[in-house]
Tab-separated table of C-alpha atoms in Angstrom:
chain	number	residue	atom	x	y	z
A	1	UNK	CA	41.937	-21.863	14.184
A	2	UNK	CA	39.841	-19.576	11.958
A	3	UNK	CA	38.867	-16.213	13.399
A	4	UNK	CA	35.455	-16.085	15.019
A	5	UNK	CA	32.735	-14.482	12.914
A	6	UNK	CA	31.720	-11.174	14.485
A	7	UNK	CA	28.068	-10.875	15.452
A	8	UNK	CA	25.907	-9.060	12.912
A	9	UNK	CA	25.507	-5.327	13.464
A	10	UNK	CA	22.388	-4.417	15.378
A	11	UNK	CA	19.786	-2.841	13.094
A	12	UNK	CA	17.647	0.088	14.089
A	13	UNK	CA	14.164	-0.638	15.439
A	14	UNK	CA	11.513	2.008	14.904
A	15	UNK	CA	9.461	3.034	17.917
A	16	UNK	CA	6.215	2.030	16.182
A	17	UNK	CA	7.555	-1.479	15.572
A	18	UNK	CA	8.639	-1.807	19.209
A	19	UNK	CA	5.191	-0.796	20.457
A	20	UNK	CA	3.600	-3.711	18.578
A	21	UNK	CA	6.426	-6.216	19.024
A	22	UNK	CA	5.434	-9.764	20.143
A	23	UNK	CA	6.379	-11.343	23.478
A	24	UNK	CA	9.435	-12.967	21.901
A	25	UNK	CA	11.157	-9.560	21.843
A	26	UNK	CA	11.552	-9.649	25.648
A	27	UNK	CA	15.223	-9.333	26.726
A	28	UNK	CA	16.421	-9.015	23.135
A	29	UNK	CA	18.995	-6.357	22.177
A	30	UNK	CA	17.559	-3.233	20.573
A	31	UNK	CA	18.841	-0.052	18.928
A	32	UNK	CA	16.665	3.069	19.002
A	33	UNK	CA	17.434	6.363	17.273
A	34	UNK	CA	15.374	9.483	17.723
A	35	UNK	CA	14.870	12.756	19.554
A	36	UNK	CA	14.509	13.247	23.293
A	37	UNK	CA	11.072	14.392	24.375
A	38	UNK	CA	11.657	14.374	28.144
A	39	UNK	CA	14.502	13.670	30.590
A	40	UNK	CA	14.132	12.814	34.282
A	41	UNK	CA	17.008	12.096	36.658
A	42	UNK	CA	16.114	10.268	39.886
A	43	UNK	CA	19.669	9.760	41.183
A	44	UNK	CA	19.878	5.994	40.804
A	45	UNK	CA	18.039	5.968	37.488
A	46	UNK	CA	17.527	8.308	34.555
A	47	UNK	CA	14.439	8.183	32.341
A	48	UNK	CA	14.252	9.286	28.708
A	49	UNK	CA	11.296	9.425	26.367
A	50	UNK	CA	12.521	9.044	22.801
A	51	UNK	CA	10.412	9.484	19.686
A	52	UNK	CA	11.487	8.917	16.090
A	53	UNK	CA	8.288	10.165	14.436
A	54	UNK	CA	7.007	6.708	13.503
A	55	UNK	CA	4.335	6.820	16.228
A	56	UNK	CA	2.518	9.359	18.371
A	57	UNK	CA	3.962	8.025	21.610
A	58	UNK	CA	7.652	7.570	22.212
A	59	UNK	CA	9.437	4.772	24.040
A	60	UNK	CA	10.746	5.057	27.571
A	61	UNK	CA	14.429	4.342	28.131
A	62	UNK	CA	15.617	3.610	31.671
A	63	UNK	CA	19.328	3.968	32.427
A	64	UNK	CA	20.700	2.456	35.652
A	65	UNK	CA	23.506	4.529	37.200
A	66	UNK	CA	24.993	1.382	38.741
A	67	UNK	CA	25.083	-0.963	35.742
A	68	UNK	CA	25.582	1.660	33.006
A	69	UNK	CA	27.463	4.592	34.594
A	70	UNK	CA	28.774	6.020	31.305
A	71	UNK	CA	25.331	6.021	29.738
A	72	UNK	CA	23.908	7.562	32.900
A	73	UNK	CA	26.488	10.372	32.802
A	74	UNK	CA	25.640	11.040	29.159
A	75	UNK	CA	21.936	11.253	29.917
A	76	UNK	CA	22.608	13.741	32.706
A	77	UNK	CA	23.751	16.239	30.084
A	78	UNK	CA	20.778	15.816	27.765
A	79	UNK	CA	17.873	18.189	27.206
A	80	UNK	CA	14.598	17.980	25.317
A	81	UNK	CA	15.302	18.107	21.594
A	82	UNK	CA	18.622	16.223	21.652
A	83	UNK	CA	19.211	13.625	18.934
A	84	UNK	CA	20.456	10.310	20.295
A	85	UNK	CA	21.209	6.662	19.651
A	86	UNK	CA	20.388	4.197	22.424
A	87	UNK	CA	21.321	0.529	22.602
A	88	UNK	CA	20.035	-1.742	25.294
A	89	UNK	CA	17.562	-4.512	25.962
A	90	UNK	CA	13.783	-4.742	25.754
A	91	UNK	CA	12.092	-5.172	29.129
A	92	UNK	CA	8.493	-5.172	30.279
A	93	UNK	CA	7.250	-1.756	31.287
A	94	UNK	CA	5.515	-1.304	34.629
A	95	UNK	CA	4.036	1.958	33.303
A	96	UNK	CA	0.469	2.250	32.143
A	97	UNK	CA	-0.231	2.369	28.419
A	98	UNK	CA	2.986	0.792	27.189
A	99	UNK	CA	4.000	-2.850	27.017
A	100	UNK	CA	7.732	-2.460	26.473
A	101	UNK	CA	10.515	-0.114	27.472
A	102	UNK	CA	14.270	-0.176	26.950
A	103	UNK	CA	16.900	-0.784	29.593
A	104	UNK	CA	19.569	1.517	28.213
A	105	UNK	CA	23.199	0.304	28.163
A	106	UNK	CA	24.840	2.781	25.782
A	107	UNK	CA	23.791	6.305	24.819
A	108	UNK	CA	25.409	8.243	21.978
A	109	UNK	CA	24.554	11.888	21.356
A	110	UNK	CA	24.275	12.917	17.703
A	111	UNK	CA	23.244	16.497	18.433
A	112	UNK	CA	22.595	18.271	21.708
A	113	UNK	CA	20.032	20.922	22.621
A	114	UNK	CA	20.179	23.545	25.347
A	115	UNK	CA	17.501	24.957	27.624
A	116	UNK	CA	16.399	27.407	24.936
A	117	UNK	CA	14.961	24.617	22.754
A	118	UNK	CA	11.440	25.955	22.045
A	119	UNK	CA	9.451	22.697	22.138
A	120	UNK	CA	9.097	21.837	25.782
A	121	UNK	CA	6.601	19.452	27.384
A	122	UNK	CA	3.517	21.657	27.116
A	123	UNK	CA	0.881	22.538	24.549
A	124	UNK	CA	1.883	25.067	21.921
A	125	UNK	CA	-0.517	27.081	19.784
A	126	UNK	CA	-0.530	26.614	16.017
A	127	UNK	CA	0.268	30.332	15.722
A	128	UNK	CA	3.472	29.798	17.714
A	129	UNK	CA	4.391	26.720	15.678
A	130	UNK	CA	4.210	28.779	12.486
A	131	UNK	CA	7.159	30.786	13.822
A	132	UNK	CA	9.325	27.656	14.121
A	133	UNK	CA	8.455	25.836	10.912
A	134	UNK	CA	11.699	23.827	10.998
A	135	UNK	CA	10.772	22.229	14.345
A	136	UNK	CA	6.986	21.922	14.237
A	137	UNK	CA	7.038	18.453	12.562
A	138	UNK	CA	8.301	17.147	15.925
A	139	UNK	CA	5.067	18.114	17.690
A	140	UNK	CA	2.245	15.657	18.277
A	141	UNK	CA	-0.217	17.654	16.161
A	142	UNK	CA	1.894	18.106	13.032
A	143	UNK	CA	3.417	14.641	13.343
A	144	UNK	CA	-0.041	13.050	13.526
A	145	UNK	CA	-1.323	15.088	10.572
A	146	UNK	CA	1.714	14.049	8.526
A	147	UNK	CA	1.291	10.350	9.279
A	148	UNK	CA	-2.419	10.481	8.406
A	149	UNK	CA	-1.712	12.337	5.152
A	150	UNK	CA	0.939	9.755	4.279
A	151	UNK	CA	-1.457	6.858	4.816
A	152	UNK	CA	-4.168	8.638	2.834
A	153	UNK	CA	-1.829	9.350	-0.085
A	154	UNK	CA	-0.740	5.721	-0.233
A	155	UNK	CA	-4.380	4.687	0.109
A	156	UNK	CA	-5.333	6.794	-2.923
A	157	UNK	CA	-2.908	4.883	-5.099
A	158	UNK	CA	-3.855	1.513	-3.570
A	159	UNK	CA	-7.567	2.098	-4.210
A	160	UNK	CA	-7.239	3.078	-7.852
A	161	UNK	CA	-4.618	0.427	-8.594
A	162	UNK	CA	-6.935	-2.273	-7.235
A	163	UNK	CA	-9.710	-1.027	-9.551
A	164	UNK	CA	-7.491	-1.071	-12.636
A	165	UNK	CA	-6.969	2.677	-13.029
A	166	UNK	CA	-3.787	4.018	-14.629
A	167	UNK	CA	-1.927	6.799	-12.793
A	168	UNK	CA	-1.262	9.781	-15.085
A	169	UNK	CA	1.164	12.632	-14.389
A	170	UNK	CA	-0.401	15.775	-15.816
A	171	UNK	CA	1.534	19.013	-16.459
A	172	UNK	CA	2.086	21.474	-13.633
A	173	UNK	CA	2.974	24.277	-16.052
A	174	UNK	CA	0.340	24.597	-18.757
A	175	UNK	CA	-0.970	27.014	-21.381
A	176	UNK	CA	-4.569	25.983	-20.594
A	177	UNK	CA	-6.742	27.605	-17.951
A	178	UNK	CA	-8.572	24.321	-17.483
A	179	UNK	CA	-11.669	25.535	-15.675
A	180	UNK	CA	-11.862	28.941	-17.352
A	181	UNK	CA	-12.059	30.715	-14.013
A	182	UNK	CA	-9.281	33.182	-14.803
A	183	UNK	CA	-7.887	32.629	-11.296
A	184	UNK	CA	-4.608	30.974	-12.235
A	185	UNK	CA	-1.059	31.925	-11.326
A	186	UNK	CA	0.971	33.162	-14.286
A	187	UNK	CA	4.400	31.627	-14.898
A	188	UNK	CA	6.963	34.126	-16.164
A	189	UNK	CA	10.691	34.755	-16.128
A	190	UNK	CA	9.908	38.476	-15.963
A	191	UNK	CA	11.199	41.395	-17.954
A	192	UNK	CA	9.346	40.772	-21.209
A	193	UNK	CA	10.115	43.564	-23.656
A	194	UNK	CA	13.245	44.651	-21.828
A	195	UNK	CA	16.576	44.429	-23.603
A	196	UNK	CA	18.917	41.606	-22.644
A	197	UNK	CA	22.729	41.644	-22.660
A	198	UNK	CA	22.729	40.929	-26.393
A	199	UNK	CA	20.575	43.965	-27.068
A	200	UNK	CA	17.603	41.837	-28.111
A	201	UNK	CA	14.237	42.244	-26.427
A	202	UNK	CA	13.390	39.495	-23.943
A	203	UNK	CA	10.505	37.158	-24.723
A	204	UNK	CA	8.414	34.945	-22.497
A	205	UNK	CA	10.147	31.610	-21.836
A	206	UNK	CA	7.426	29.552	-23.511
A	207	UNK	CA	6.606	32.114	-26.179
A	208	UNK	CA	3.049	32.365	-24.871
A	209	UNK	CA	1.217	32.901	-21.608
A	210	UNK	CA	1.686	29.977	-19.182
A	211	UNK	CA	0.000	29.130	-15.898
A	212	UNK	CA	0.399	26.898	-12.889
A	213	UNK	CA	-2.260	24.250	-13.374
A	214	UNK	CA	-5.644	24.615	-11.696
A	215	UNK	CA	-6.658	21.059	-12.628
A	216	UNK	CA	-5.327	17.974	-14.391
A	217	UNK	CA	-8.781	17.205	-15.781
A	218	UNK	CA	-8.112	18.248	-19.378
A	219	UNK	CA	-5.105	15.945	-19.714
A	220	UNK	CA	-6.763	13.113	-17.789
A	221	UNK	CA	-9.799	13.190	-20.090
A	222	UNK	CA	-7.543	12.723	-23.111
A	223	UNK	CA	-5.863	9.714	-21.502
A	224	UNK	CA	-9.240	8.245	-20.494
A	225	UNK	CA	-10.219	8.097	-24.167
A	226	UNK	CA	-7.248	5.778	-24.690
A	227	UNK	CA	-6.777	3.920	-21.382
A	228	UNK	CA	-10.417	3.864	-20.138
A	229	UNK	CA	-9.903	4.509	-16.420
A	230	UNK	CA	-7.212	6.929	-15.245
A	231	UNK	CA	-6.550	9.267	-12.354
A	232	UNK	CA	-4.233	12.138	-11.597
A	233	UNK	CA	-3.067	13.031	-8.093
A	234	UNK	CA	-0.812	16.047	-7.904
A	235	UNK	CA	-0.372	19.693	-6.949
A	236	UNK	CA	-2.823	22.294	-8.225
A	237	UNK	CA	-2.849	26.054	-7.705
A	238	UNK	CA	-5.604	28.650	-7.393
A	239	UNK	CA	-5.081	32.420	-7.328
A	240	UNK	CA	-8.376	33.129	-5.560
A	241	UNK	CA	-8.020	36.151	-3.307
A	242	UNK	CA	-10.069	34.643	-0.486
A	243	UNK	CA	-8.627	34.246	3.001
A	244	UNK	CA	-10.723	31.368	4.318
A	245	UNK	CA	-9.923	27.829	5.426
A	246	UNK	CA	-11.750	26.575	2.317
A	247	UNK	CA	-9.485	28.382	-0.158
A	248	UNK	CA	-5.883	27.291	-0.657
A	249	UNK	CA	-3.330	28.708	-3.048
A	250	UNK	CA	-1.725	25.264	-3.347
A	251	UNK	CA	-3.173	21.815	-2.700
A	252	UNK	CA	-3.086	18.259	-4.056
A	253	UNK	CA	-6.148	17.148	-6.000
A	254	UNK	CA	-7.388	13.671	-6.919
A	255	UNK	CA	-9.102	13.538	-10.307
A	256	UNK	CA	-10.319	10.202	-11.728
A	257	UNK	CA	-11.681	10.046	-15.263
A	258	UNK	CA	-13.644	7.003	-16.450
A	259	UNK	CA	-14.634	6.177	-20.011
A	260	UNK	CA	-18.056	4.598	-20.634
A	261	UNK	CA	-19.319	5.651	-17.183
A	262	UNK	CA	-22.676	7.159	-16.236
A	263	UNK	CA	-23.531	9.236	-13.169
A	264	UNK	CA	-24.266	6.156	-11.059
A	265	UNK	CA	-20.782	4.818	-11.782
A	266	UNK	CA	-19.290	8.169	-10.781
A	267	UNK	CA	-21.199	8.161	-7.479
A	268	UNK	CA	-20.454	4.522	-6.682
A	269	UNK	CA	-16.745	5.036	-7.335
A	270	UNK	CA	-16.645	8.143	-5.129
A	271	UNK	CA	-18.445	6.403	-2.261
A	272	UNK	CA	-16.165	3.363	-2.407
A	273	UNK	CA	-13.128	5.633	-2.516
A	274	UNK	CA	-14.077	7.678	0.554
A	275	UNK	CA	-15.042	4.589	2.573
A	276	UNK	CA	-11.760	2.887	1.594
A	277	UNK	CA	-9.635	5.874	2.637
A	278	UNK	CA	-11.454	6.242	5.960
A	279	UNK	CA	-10.933	2.562	6.678
A	280	UNK	CA	-7.216	2.861	5.870
A	281	UNK	CA	-6.819	5.695	8.372
A	282	UNK	CA	-8.811	3.978	11.114
A	283	UNK	CA	-6.808	0.784	10.699
A	284	UNK	CA	-3.328	2.280	10.296
A	285	UNK	CA	-3.527	5.550	12.253
A	286	UNK	CA	-5.676	4.554	15.225
A	287	UNK	CA	-3.387	6.274	17.734
A	288	UNK	CA	-3.347	9.521	15.759
A	289	UNK	CA	-7.136	9.533	15.271
A	290	UNK	CA	-7.623	8.965	19.009
A	291	UNK	CA	-5.332	11.969	19.617
A	292	UNK	CA	-7.411	14.147	17.266
A	293	UNK	CA	-10.610	12.905	18.905
A	294	UNK	CA	-9.321	13.961	22.325
A	295	UNK	CA	-7.618	17.260	21.566
A	296	UNK	CA	-8.873	18.571	18.208
A	297	UNK	CA	-12.448	17.446	17.491
A	298	UNK	CA	-14.551	15.522	19.982
A	299	UNK	CA	-16.521	12.757	18.313
A	300	UNK	CA	-14.248	12.544	15.271
A	301	UNK	CA	-13.604	8.838	15.669
A	302	UNK	CA	-17.295	7.994	15.902
A	303	UNK	CA	-17.997	10.157	12.848
A	304	UNK	CA	-15.359	8.294	10.829
A	305	UNK	CA	-16.551	4.911	12.074
A	306	UNK	CA	-20.060	5.681	10.846
A	307	UNK	CA	-18.711	6.422	7.349
A	308	UNK	CA	-16.271	3.566	6.868
A	309	UNK	CA	-18.906	1.152	5.571
A	310	UNK	CA	-20.382	3.550	3.021
A	311	UNK	CA	-24.178	3.707	2.765
A	312	UNK	CA	-24.171	7.409	1.904
A	313	UNK	CA	-27.482	9.151	1.218
A	314	UNK	CA	-28.591	10.405	-2.211
A	315	UNK	CA	-30.907	13.294	-3.024
A	316	UNK	CA	-31.601	15.412	-6.104
A	317	UNK	CA	-30.831	19.109	-6.015
A	318	UNK	CA	-34.546	19.860	-6.430
A	319	UNK	CA	-35.486	17.727	-3.421
A	320	UNK	CA	-32.597	19.210	-1.426
A	321	UNK	CA	-33.945	22.717	-2.085
A	322	UNK	CA	-37.391	21.586	-0.915
A	323	UNK	CA	-35.840	20.165	2.287
A	324	UNK	CA	-33.985	23.411	2.968
A	325	UNK	CA	-37.022	25.585	2.323
A	326	UNK	CA	-39.274	23.486	4.548
A	327	UNK	CA	-37.021	23.560	7.624
A	328	UNK	CA	-37.516	26.070	10.415
A	329	UNK	CA	-33.785	26.738	10.585
A	330	UNK	CA	-32.821	30.268	9.614
A	331	UNK	CA	-30.057	30.591	7.019
A	332	UNK	CA	-27.888	33.608	6.303
A	333	UNK	CA	-28.288	33.062	2.564
A	334	UNK	CA	-31.781	32.471	1.070
A	335	UNK	CA	-32.595	29.191	-0.659
A	336	UNK	CA	-34.028	29.266	-4.169
A	337	UNK	CA	-34.085	26.819	-7.061
A	338	UNK	CA	-31.337	27.782	-9.503
A	339	UNK	CA	-28.938	29.141	-6.888
A	340	UNK	CA	-25.809	27.299	-5.824
A	341	UNK	CA	-25.972	25.817	-2.335
A	342	UNK	CA	-24.014	27.757	0.280
A	343	UNK	CA	-21.789	25.992	2.797
A	344	UNK	CA	-24.428	26.450	5.507
A	345	UNK	CA	-26.981	24.688	3.277
A	346	UNK	CA	-24.598	21.837	2.495
A	347	UNK	CA	-23.722	21.304	6.138
A	348	UNK	CA	-27.388	21.348	7.195
A	349	UNK	CA	-28.180	18.587	4.722
A	350	UNK	CA	-25.242	16.405	5.816
A	351	UNK	CA	-25.221	17.145	9.545
A	352	UNK	CA	-28.830	17.823	10.538
A	353	UNK	CA	-31.112	16.248	7.945
A	354	UNK	CA	-29.375	13.106	6.695
A	355	UNK	CA	-26.776	12.928	9.514
A	356	UNK	CA	-24.329	11.236	7.144
A	357	UNK	CA	-22.523	11.976	3.869
A	358	UNK	CA	-24.968	12.698	1.064
A	359	UNK	CA	-24.668	12.916	-2.714
A	360	UNK	CA	-26.685	15.798	-4.150
A	361	UNK	CA	-27.391	15.158	-7.839
A	362	UNK	CA	-28.882	16.767	-10.941
A	363	UNK	CA	-27.928	20.388	-10.405
A	364	UNK	CA	-29.250	23.240	-12.569
A	365	UNK	CA	-27.251	23.438	-15.791
A	366	UNK	CA	-26.755	27.186	-15.354
A	367	UNK	CA	-24.568	26.751	-12.244
A	368	UNK	CA	-22.465	23.843	-13.505
A	369	UNK	CA	-19.762	23.455	-16.144
A	370	UNK	CA	-20.574	23.388	-19.863
A	371	UNK	CA	-19.196	19.878	-20.407
A	372	UNK	CA	-21.667	18.116	-18.091
A	373	UNK	CA	-24.339	15.936	-19.699
A	374	UNK	CA	-27.818	17.510	-19.880
A	375	UNK	CA	-30.646	15.543	-18.272
A	376	UNK	CA	-33.984	14.949	-19.908
A	377	UNK	CA	-36.149	17.952	-19.113
A	378	UNK	CA	-38.835	17.473	-16.466
A	379	UNK	CA	-42.177	18.001	-18.304
A	380	UNK	CA	-43.608	19.642	-15.191
A	381	UNK	CA	-40.773	22.188	-15.163
A	382	UNK	CA	-39.518	22.696	-18.743
A	383	UNK	CA	-37.573	25.778	-17.584
A	384	UNK	CA	-35.534	23.727	-15.127
A	385	UNK	CA	-32.672	22.285	-17.169
A	386	UNK	CA	-30.420	20.055	-15.073
A	387	UNK	CA	-27.197	18.127	-15.597
A	388	UNK	CA	-25.938	14.686	-14.550
A	389	UNK	CA	-23.673	16.082	-11.862
A	390	UNK	CA	-23.126	15.360	-8.190
A	391	UNK	CA	-21.462	16.863	-5.136
A	392	UNK	CA	-20.631	14.766	-2.076
A	393	UNK	CA	-21.452	16.684	1.104
A	394	UNK	CA	-19.977	15.472	4.376
A	395	UNK	CA	-20.648	16.470	8.010
A	396	UNK	CA	-18.303	19.096	9.391
A	397	UNK	CA	-17.016	20.186	5.986
A	398	UNK	CA	-19.620	20.527	3.275
A	399	UNK	CA	-18.576	19.691	-0.270
A	400	UNK	CA	-15.792	17.102	-0.469
A	401	UNK	CA	-16.099	15.730	-4.021
A	402	UNK	CA	-17.587	17.063	-7.233
A	403	UNK	CA	-18.160	14.943	-10.316
A	404	UNK	CA	-20.293	14.532	-13.403
A	405	UNK	CA	-21.102	12.455	-16.433
A	406	UNK	CA	-19.680	14.068	-19.567
A	407	UNK	CA	-21.764	14.851	-22.597
A	408	UNK	CA	-23.640	17.525	-24.498
């Protein structure tokens, strides 16, 4: 008789998939791999919470000392932070807030952890987590941020792909200081002018001054004149010596460029983009947003819900200045036509006056870039030259997006 075909190897199930599994999963075999969050031994039973990073909450594993004595003995030697593989069966959970748990039958330890493991079941400050950078992704806060960023990054590409944009990779090392701010990091191999081993003087690697890019705009504009609608989404660097939460030395920037587009098209595209990304997060990261709403910023979920459908406000810079000057609120920085809006002004407009995201348009030409299209001069104020530019101001932040129609 032919040999019996062995059963197929059990494939790993991610914790997130188990949380949302249908009723048909009941009593089916399951394999979970992850890291131990908590261990409790109650003599006849041992309880593990295992998380693999796919969801905020882990899955509970119950090991019966009577039916699975070897697994039970293994669990007795585990601590928080251990890396394990658990096989067992899916059972209904009597606990609140979870539909399924795992009745553990076999437990294999990939890597143990002792009592000195720094991430125990308590809240840790962000300052402390900075001292253990190799472990902080296992925390609820950093894990949730990472999942949200992942969904947002994928959402960026999904949005632009659906609208027919081409994704362009622009240079990270460039000879152009794109925005002319003079606040770029220089790229050098060092030692220019010194003699090398061959006796010759060393030269810069590229033969000229090179920078880490501050923007992909210059390259994207060139591609837009050939491909119509393009976007770049990559790392950018700023050497601004400002230690605030609004200034980063390194960050990823999204820069769409559209040919044959006016200011209205720029604004409409920006509004659709923000609403799309918010909807992606609310739909795919509901658990993480609820966590942020509870522990990081009360009311965050409601704020996002109010923005997911769009309907952002619009106001000209001139009218915005009038609104700011007519309010009784006292500002640290004075408000005057021709001055750039400070963060406190931007947040007042978005949070107190409009109570929603707002596009401020038609800024004074003197405070915006040279390449922005000049508006027709207002006959009543011939000295007030403005440009077809816009900034999107959002509650809690201030400026989120800046854009403009190109032209002379």
